[in-house]
PDB file of C-alpha atoms and ligand atoms in Angstrom:
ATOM      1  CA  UNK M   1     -74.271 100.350  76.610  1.00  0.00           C
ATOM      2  CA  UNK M   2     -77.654 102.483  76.878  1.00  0.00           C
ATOM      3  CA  UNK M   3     -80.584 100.903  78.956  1.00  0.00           C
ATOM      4  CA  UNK M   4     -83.686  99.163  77.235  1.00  0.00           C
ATOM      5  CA  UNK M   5     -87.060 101.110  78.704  1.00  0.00           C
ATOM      6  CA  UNK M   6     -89.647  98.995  76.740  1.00  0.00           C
ATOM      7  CA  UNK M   7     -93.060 100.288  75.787  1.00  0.00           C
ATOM      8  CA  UNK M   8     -95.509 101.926  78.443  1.00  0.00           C
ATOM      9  CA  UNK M   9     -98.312 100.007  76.200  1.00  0.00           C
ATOM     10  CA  UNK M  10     -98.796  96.638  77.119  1.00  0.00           C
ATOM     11  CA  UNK M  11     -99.442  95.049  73.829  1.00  0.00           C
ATOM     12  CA  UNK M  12     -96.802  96.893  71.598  1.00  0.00           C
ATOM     13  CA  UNK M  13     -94.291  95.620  74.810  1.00  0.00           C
ATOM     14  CA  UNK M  14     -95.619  91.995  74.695  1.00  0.00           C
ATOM     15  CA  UNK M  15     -95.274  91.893  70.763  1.00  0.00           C
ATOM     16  CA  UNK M  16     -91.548  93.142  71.140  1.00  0.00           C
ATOM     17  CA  UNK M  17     -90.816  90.612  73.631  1.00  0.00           C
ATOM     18  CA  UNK M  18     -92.529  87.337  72.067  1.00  0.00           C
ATOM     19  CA  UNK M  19     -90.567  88.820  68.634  1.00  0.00           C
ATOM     20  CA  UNK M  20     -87.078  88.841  69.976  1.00  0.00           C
ATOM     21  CA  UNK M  21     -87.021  86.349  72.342  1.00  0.00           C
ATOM     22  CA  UNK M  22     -88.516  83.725  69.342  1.00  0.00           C
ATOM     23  CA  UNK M  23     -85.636  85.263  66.946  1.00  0.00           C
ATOM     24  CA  UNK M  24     -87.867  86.833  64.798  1.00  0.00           C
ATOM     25  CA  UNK M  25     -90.501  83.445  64.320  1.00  0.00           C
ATOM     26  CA  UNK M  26     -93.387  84.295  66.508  1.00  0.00           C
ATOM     27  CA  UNK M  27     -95.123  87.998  67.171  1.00  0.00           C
ATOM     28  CA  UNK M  28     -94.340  89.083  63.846  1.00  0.00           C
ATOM     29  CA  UNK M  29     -97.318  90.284  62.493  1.00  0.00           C
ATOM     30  CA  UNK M  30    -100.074  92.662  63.323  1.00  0.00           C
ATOM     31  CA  UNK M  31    -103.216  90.782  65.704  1.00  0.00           C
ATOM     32  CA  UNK M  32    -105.679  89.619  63.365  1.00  0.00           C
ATOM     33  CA  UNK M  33    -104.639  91.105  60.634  1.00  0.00           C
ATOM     34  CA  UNK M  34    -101.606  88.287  59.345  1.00  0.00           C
ATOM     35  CA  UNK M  35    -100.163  91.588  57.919  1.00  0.00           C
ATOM     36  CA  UNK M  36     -96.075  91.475  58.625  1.00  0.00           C
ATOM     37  CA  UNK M  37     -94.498  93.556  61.307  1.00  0.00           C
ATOM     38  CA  UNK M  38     -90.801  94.879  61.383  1.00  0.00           C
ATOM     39  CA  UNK M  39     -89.318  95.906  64.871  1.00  0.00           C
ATOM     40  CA  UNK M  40     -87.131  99.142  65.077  1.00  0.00           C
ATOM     41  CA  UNK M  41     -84.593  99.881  67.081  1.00  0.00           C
ATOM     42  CA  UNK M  42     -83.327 103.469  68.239  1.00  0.00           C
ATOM     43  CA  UNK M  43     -82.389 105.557  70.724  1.00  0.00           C
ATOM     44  CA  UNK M  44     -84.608 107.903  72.804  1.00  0.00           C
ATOM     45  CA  UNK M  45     -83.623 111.575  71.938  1.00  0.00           C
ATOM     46  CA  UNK M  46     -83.758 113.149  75.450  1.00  0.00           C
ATOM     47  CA  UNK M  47     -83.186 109.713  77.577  1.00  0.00           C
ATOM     48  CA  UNK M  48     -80.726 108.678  75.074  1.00  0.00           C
ATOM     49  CA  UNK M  49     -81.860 104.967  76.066  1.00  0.00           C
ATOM     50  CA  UNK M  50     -82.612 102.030  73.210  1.00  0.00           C
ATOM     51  CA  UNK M  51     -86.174 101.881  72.416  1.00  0.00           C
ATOM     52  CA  UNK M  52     -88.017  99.558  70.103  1.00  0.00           C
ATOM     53  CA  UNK M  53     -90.731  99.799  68.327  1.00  0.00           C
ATOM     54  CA  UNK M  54     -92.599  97.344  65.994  1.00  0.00           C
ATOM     55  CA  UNK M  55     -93.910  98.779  62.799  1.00  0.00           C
ATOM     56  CA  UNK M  56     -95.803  97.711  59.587  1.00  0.00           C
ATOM     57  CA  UNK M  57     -93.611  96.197  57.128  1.00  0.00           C
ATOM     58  CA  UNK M  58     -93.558  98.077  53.998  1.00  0.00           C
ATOM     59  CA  UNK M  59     -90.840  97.202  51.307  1.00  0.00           C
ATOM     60  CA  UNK M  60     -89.051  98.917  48.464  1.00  0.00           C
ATOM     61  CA  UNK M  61     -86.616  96.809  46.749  1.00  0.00           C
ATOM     62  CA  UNK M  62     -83.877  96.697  50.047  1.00  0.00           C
ATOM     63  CA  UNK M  63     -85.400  99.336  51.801  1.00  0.00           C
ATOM     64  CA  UNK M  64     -88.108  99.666  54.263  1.00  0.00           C
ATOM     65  CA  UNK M  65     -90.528 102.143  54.246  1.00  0.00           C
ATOM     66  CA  UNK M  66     -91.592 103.727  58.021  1.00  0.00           C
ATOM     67  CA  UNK M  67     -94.696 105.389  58.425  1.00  0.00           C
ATOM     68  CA  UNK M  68     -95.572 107.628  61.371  1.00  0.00           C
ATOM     69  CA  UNK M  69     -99.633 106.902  61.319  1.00  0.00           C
ATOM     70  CA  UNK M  70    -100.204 106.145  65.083  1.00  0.00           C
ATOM     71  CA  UNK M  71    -103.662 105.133  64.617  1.00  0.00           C
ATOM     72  CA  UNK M  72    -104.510 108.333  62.667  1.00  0.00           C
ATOM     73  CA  UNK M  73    -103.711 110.332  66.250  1.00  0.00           C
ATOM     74  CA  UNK M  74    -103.463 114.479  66.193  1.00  0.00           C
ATOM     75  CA  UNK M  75     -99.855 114.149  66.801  1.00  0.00           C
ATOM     76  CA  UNK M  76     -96.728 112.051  65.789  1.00  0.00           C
ATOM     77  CA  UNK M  77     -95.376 109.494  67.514  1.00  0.00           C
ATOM     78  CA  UNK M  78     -92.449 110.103  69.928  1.00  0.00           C
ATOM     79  CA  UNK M  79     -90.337 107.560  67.654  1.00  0.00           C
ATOM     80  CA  UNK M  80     -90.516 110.251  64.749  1.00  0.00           C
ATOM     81  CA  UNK M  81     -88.615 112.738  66.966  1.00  0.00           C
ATOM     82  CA  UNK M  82     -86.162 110.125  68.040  1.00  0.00           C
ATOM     83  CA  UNK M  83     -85.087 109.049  64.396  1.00  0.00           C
ATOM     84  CA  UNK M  84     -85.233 112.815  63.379  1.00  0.00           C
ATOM     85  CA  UNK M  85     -82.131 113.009  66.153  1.00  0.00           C
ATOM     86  CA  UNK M  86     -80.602 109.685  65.584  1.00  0.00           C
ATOM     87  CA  UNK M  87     -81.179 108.050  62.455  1.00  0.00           C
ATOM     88  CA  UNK M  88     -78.816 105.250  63.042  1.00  0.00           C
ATOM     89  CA  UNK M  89     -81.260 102.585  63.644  1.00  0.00           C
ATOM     90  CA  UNK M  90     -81.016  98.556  63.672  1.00  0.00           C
ATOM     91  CA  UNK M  91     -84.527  96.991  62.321  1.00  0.00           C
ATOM     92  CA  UNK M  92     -85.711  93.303  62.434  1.00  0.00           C
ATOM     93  CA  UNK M  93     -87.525  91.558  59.715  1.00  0.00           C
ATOM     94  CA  UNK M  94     -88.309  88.431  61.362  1.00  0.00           C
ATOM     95  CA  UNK M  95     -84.613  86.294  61.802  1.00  0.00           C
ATOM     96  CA  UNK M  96     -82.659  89.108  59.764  1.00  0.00           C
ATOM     97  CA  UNK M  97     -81.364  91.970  61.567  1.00  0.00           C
ATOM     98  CA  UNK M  98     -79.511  95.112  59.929  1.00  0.00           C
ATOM     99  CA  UNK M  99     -77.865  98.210  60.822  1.00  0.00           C
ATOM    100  CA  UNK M 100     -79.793 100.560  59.143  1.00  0.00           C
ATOM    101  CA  UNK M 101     -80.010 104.197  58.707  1.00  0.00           C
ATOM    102  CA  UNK M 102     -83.388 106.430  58.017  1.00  0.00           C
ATOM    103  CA  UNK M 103     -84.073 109.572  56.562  1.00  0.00           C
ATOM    104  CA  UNK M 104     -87.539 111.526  56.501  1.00  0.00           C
ATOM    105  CA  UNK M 105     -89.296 111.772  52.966  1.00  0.00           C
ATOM    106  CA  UNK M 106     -89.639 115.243  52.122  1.00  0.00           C
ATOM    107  CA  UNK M 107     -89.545 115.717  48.012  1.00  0.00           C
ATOM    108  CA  UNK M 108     -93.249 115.548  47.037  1.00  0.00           C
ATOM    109  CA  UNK M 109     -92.978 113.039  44.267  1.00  0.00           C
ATOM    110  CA  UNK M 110     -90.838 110.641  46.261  1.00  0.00           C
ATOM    111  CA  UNK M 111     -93.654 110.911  49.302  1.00  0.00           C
ATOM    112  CA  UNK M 112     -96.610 110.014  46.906  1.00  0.00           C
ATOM    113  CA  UNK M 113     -94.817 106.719  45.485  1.00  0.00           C
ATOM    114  CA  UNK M 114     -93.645 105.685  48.642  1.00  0.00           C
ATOM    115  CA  UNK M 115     -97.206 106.576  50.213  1.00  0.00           C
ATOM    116  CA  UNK M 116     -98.791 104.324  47.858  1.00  0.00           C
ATOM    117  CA  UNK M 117     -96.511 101.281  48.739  1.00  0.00           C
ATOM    118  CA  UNK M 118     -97.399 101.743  52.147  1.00  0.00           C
ATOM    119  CA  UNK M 119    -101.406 102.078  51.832  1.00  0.00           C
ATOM    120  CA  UNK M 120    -101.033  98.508  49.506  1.00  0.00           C
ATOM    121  CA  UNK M 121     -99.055  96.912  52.138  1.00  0.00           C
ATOM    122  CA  UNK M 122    -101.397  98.198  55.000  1.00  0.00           C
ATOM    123  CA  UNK M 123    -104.630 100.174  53.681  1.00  0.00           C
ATOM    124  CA  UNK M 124    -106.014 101.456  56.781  1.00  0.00           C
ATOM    125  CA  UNK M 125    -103.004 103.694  56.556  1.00  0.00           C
ATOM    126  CA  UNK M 126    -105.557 105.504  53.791  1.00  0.00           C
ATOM    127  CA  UNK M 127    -108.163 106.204  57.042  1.00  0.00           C
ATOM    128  CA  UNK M 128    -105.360 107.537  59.537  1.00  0.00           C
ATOM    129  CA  UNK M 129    -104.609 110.235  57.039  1.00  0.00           C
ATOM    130  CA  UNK M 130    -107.983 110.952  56.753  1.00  0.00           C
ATOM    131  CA  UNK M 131    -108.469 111.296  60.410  1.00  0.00           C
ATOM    132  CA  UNK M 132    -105.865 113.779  61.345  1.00  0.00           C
ATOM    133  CA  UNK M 133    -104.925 116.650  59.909  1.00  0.00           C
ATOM    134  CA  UNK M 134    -101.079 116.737  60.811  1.00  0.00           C
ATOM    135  CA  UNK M 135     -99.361 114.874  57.490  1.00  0.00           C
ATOM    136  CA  UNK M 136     -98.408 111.332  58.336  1.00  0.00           C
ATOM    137  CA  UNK M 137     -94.766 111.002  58.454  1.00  0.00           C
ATOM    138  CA  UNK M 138     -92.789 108.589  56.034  1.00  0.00           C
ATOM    139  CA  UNK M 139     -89.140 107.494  56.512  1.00  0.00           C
ATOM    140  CA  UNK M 140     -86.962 105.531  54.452  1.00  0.00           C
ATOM    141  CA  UNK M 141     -84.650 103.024  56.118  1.00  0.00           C
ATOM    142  CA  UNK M 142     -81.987 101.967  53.169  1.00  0.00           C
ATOM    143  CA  UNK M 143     -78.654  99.760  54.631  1.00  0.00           C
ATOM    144  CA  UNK M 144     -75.504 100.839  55.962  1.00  0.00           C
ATOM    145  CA  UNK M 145     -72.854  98.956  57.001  1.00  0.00           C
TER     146      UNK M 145
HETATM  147  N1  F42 U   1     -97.290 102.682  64.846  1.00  0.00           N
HETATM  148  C1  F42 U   1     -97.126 103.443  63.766  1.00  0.00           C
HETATM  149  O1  F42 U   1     -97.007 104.672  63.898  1.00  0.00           O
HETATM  150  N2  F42 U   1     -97.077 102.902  62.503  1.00  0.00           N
HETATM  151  C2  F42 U   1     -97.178 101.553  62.293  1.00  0.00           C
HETATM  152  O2  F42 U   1     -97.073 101.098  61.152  1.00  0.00           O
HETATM  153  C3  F42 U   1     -97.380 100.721  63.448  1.00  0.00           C
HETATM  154  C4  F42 U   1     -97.510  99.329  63.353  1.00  0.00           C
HETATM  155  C5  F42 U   1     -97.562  98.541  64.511  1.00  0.00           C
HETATM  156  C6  F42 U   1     -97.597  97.143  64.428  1.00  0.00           C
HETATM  157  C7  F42 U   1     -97.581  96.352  65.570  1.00  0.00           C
HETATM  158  C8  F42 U   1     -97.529  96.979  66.819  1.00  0.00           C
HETATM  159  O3  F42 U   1     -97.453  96.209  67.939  1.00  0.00           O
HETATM  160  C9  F42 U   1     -97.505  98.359  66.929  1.00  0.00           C
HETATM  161  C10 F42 U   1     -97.541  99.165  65.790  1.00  0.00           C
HETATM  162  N3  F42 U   1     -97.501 100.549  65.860  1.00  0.00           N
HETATM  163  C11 F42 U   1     -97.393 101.327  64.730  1.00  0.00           C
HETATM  164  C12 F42 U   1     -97.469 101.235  67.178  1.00  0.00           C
HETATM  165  C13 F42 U   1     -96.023 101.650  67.457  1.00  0.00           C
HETATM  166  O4  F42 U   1     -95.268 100.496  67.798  1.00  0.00           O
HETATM  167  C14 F42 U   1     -95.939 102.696  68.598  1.00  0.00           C
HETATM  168  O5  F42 U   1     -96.338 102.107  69.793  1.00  0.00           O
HETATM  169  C15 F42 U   1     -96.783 103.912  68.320  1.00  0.00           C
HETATM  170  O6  F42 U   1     -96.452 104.445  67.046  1.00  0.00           O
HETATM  171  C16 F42 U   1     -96.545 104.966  69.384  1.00  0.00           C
HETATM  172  O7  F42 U   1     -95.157 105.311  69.368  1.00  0.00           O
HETATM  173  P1  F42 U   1     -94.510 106.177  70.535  1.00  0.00           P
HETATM  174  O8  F42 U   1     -93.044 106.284  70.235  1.00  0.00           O
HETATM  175  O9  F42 U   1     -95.273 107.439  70.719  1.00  0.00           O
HETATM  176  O10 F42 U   1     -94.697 105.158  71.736  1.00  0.00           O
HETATM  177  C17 F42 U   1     -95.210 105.499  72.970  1.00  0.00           C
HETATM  178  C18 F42 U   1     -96.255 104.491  73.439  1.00  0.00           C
HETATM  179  C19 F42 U   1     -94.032 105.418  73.907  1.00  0.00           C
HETATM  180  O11 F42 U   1     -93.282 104.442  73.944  1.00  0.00           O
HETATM  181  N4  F42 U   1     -93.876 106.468  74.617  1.00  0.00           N
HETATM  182  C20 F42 U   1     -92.807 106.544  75.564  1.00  0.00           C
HETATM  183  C21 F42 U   1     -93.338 106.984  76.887  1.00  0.00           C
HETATM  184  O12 F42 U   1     -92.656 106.678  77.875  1.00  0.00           O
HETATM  185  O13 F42 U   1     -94.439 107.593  76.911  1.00  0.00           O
HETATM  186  C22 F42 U   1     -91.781 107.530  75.102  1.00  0.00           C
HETATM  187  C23 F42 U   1     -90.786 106.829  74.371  1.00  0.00           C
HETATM  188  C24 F42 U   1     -89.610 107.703  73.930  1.00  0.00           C
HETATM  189  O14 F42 U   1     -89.102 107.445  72.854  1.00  0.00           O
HETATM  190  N5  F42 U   1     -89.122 108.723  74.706  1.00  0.00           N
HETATM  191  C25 F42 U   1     -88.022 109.564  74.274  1.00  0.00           C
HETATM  192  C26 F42 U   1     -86.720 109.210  74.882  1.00  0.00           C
HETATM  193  O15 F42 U   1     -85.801 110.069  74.866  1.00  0.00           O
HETATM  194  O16 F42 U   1     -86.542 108.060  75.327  1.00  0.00           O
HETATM  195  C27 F42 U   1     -88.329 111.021  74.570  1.00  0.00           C
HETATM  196  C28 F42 U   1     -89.376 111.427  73.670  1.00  0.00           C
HETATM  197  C29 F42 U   1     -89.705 112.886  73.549  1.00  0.00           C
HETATM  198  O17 F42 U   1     -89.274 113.504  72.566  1.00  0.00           O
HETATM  199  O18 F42 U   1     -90.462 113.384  74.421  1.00  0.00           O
END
């Protein structure tokens, strides 16, 4: 079984923590905001250790859409490289877990639809692309058994 290191940032770690250990009824959405949070689960690609990380929740139909927006930062997230290498992941919508596994959006058309869910669900999303230049990563997560 592969260690848990938990988030070097206090308030991603805290939100993890209060998520899980309520089974999914408390911590589940983003500060102020109401907005609902998901919490992935993966493996680090050079510690090879489980790592989780909460995320915005963006829908489509059963799957989940992941977006790599960091805040708008100049570069993406480590959790992009790790599901790039292991895109087995588990992810938590409040009580229901699944095994799920992710692939990155590449096809243009596919990217713009699935873009737009994700700015409804969460519009600042809009102002993170417009802060960086890198494009903002998008994964689908669809269910595997
Ligand atoms: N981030 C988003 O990108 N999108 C969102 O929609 C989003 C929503 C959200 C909601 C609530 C919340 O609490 C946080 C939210 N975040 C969102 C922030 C998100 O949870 C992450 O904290 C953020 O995206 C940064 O991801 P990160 O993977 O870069 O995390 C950093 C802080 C981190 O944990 N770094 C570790 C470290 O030790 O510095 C590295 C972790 C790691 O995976 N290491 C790899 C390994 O092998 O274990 C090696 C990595 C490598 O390739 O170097």
């Amino acid at each position: 079984m592969p260690q848990y290191i938990p988030s070097p940032r206090d308030w991603v770690r805290e939100q993890v923590e209060l998520y899980e250990s309520s089974g999914g009824t408390r911590g589940t959405t983003l500060r102020d905001t109401g907005l609902p949070v998901v919490l992935v689960t993966h493996i680090g690609n050079k510690t090879g250790a489980i790592r989780k990380t909460p995320l915005m929740r963006v829908k489509d139909g059963n799957n989940y859409v992941l977006v790599g927006s960091q805040g708008g930062a100049p570069t993406d997230p480590v959790w992009v490289h790790n599901l790039r290498a292991n895109p087995q992941i588990e992810l938590r919508d409040e009580t229901v877990v699944k095994p799920m596994r992710v692939r990155e959006v590449e096809h243009e058309a596919e990217r713009k639809r699935l873009w737009d869910l994700a700015v409804a669900a969460y519009p600042p999303y809009a102002e993170y692309q417009e802060r960086t230049t890198r494009q903002i990563p998008i994964f689908v997560a669809e269910p595997r058994d």
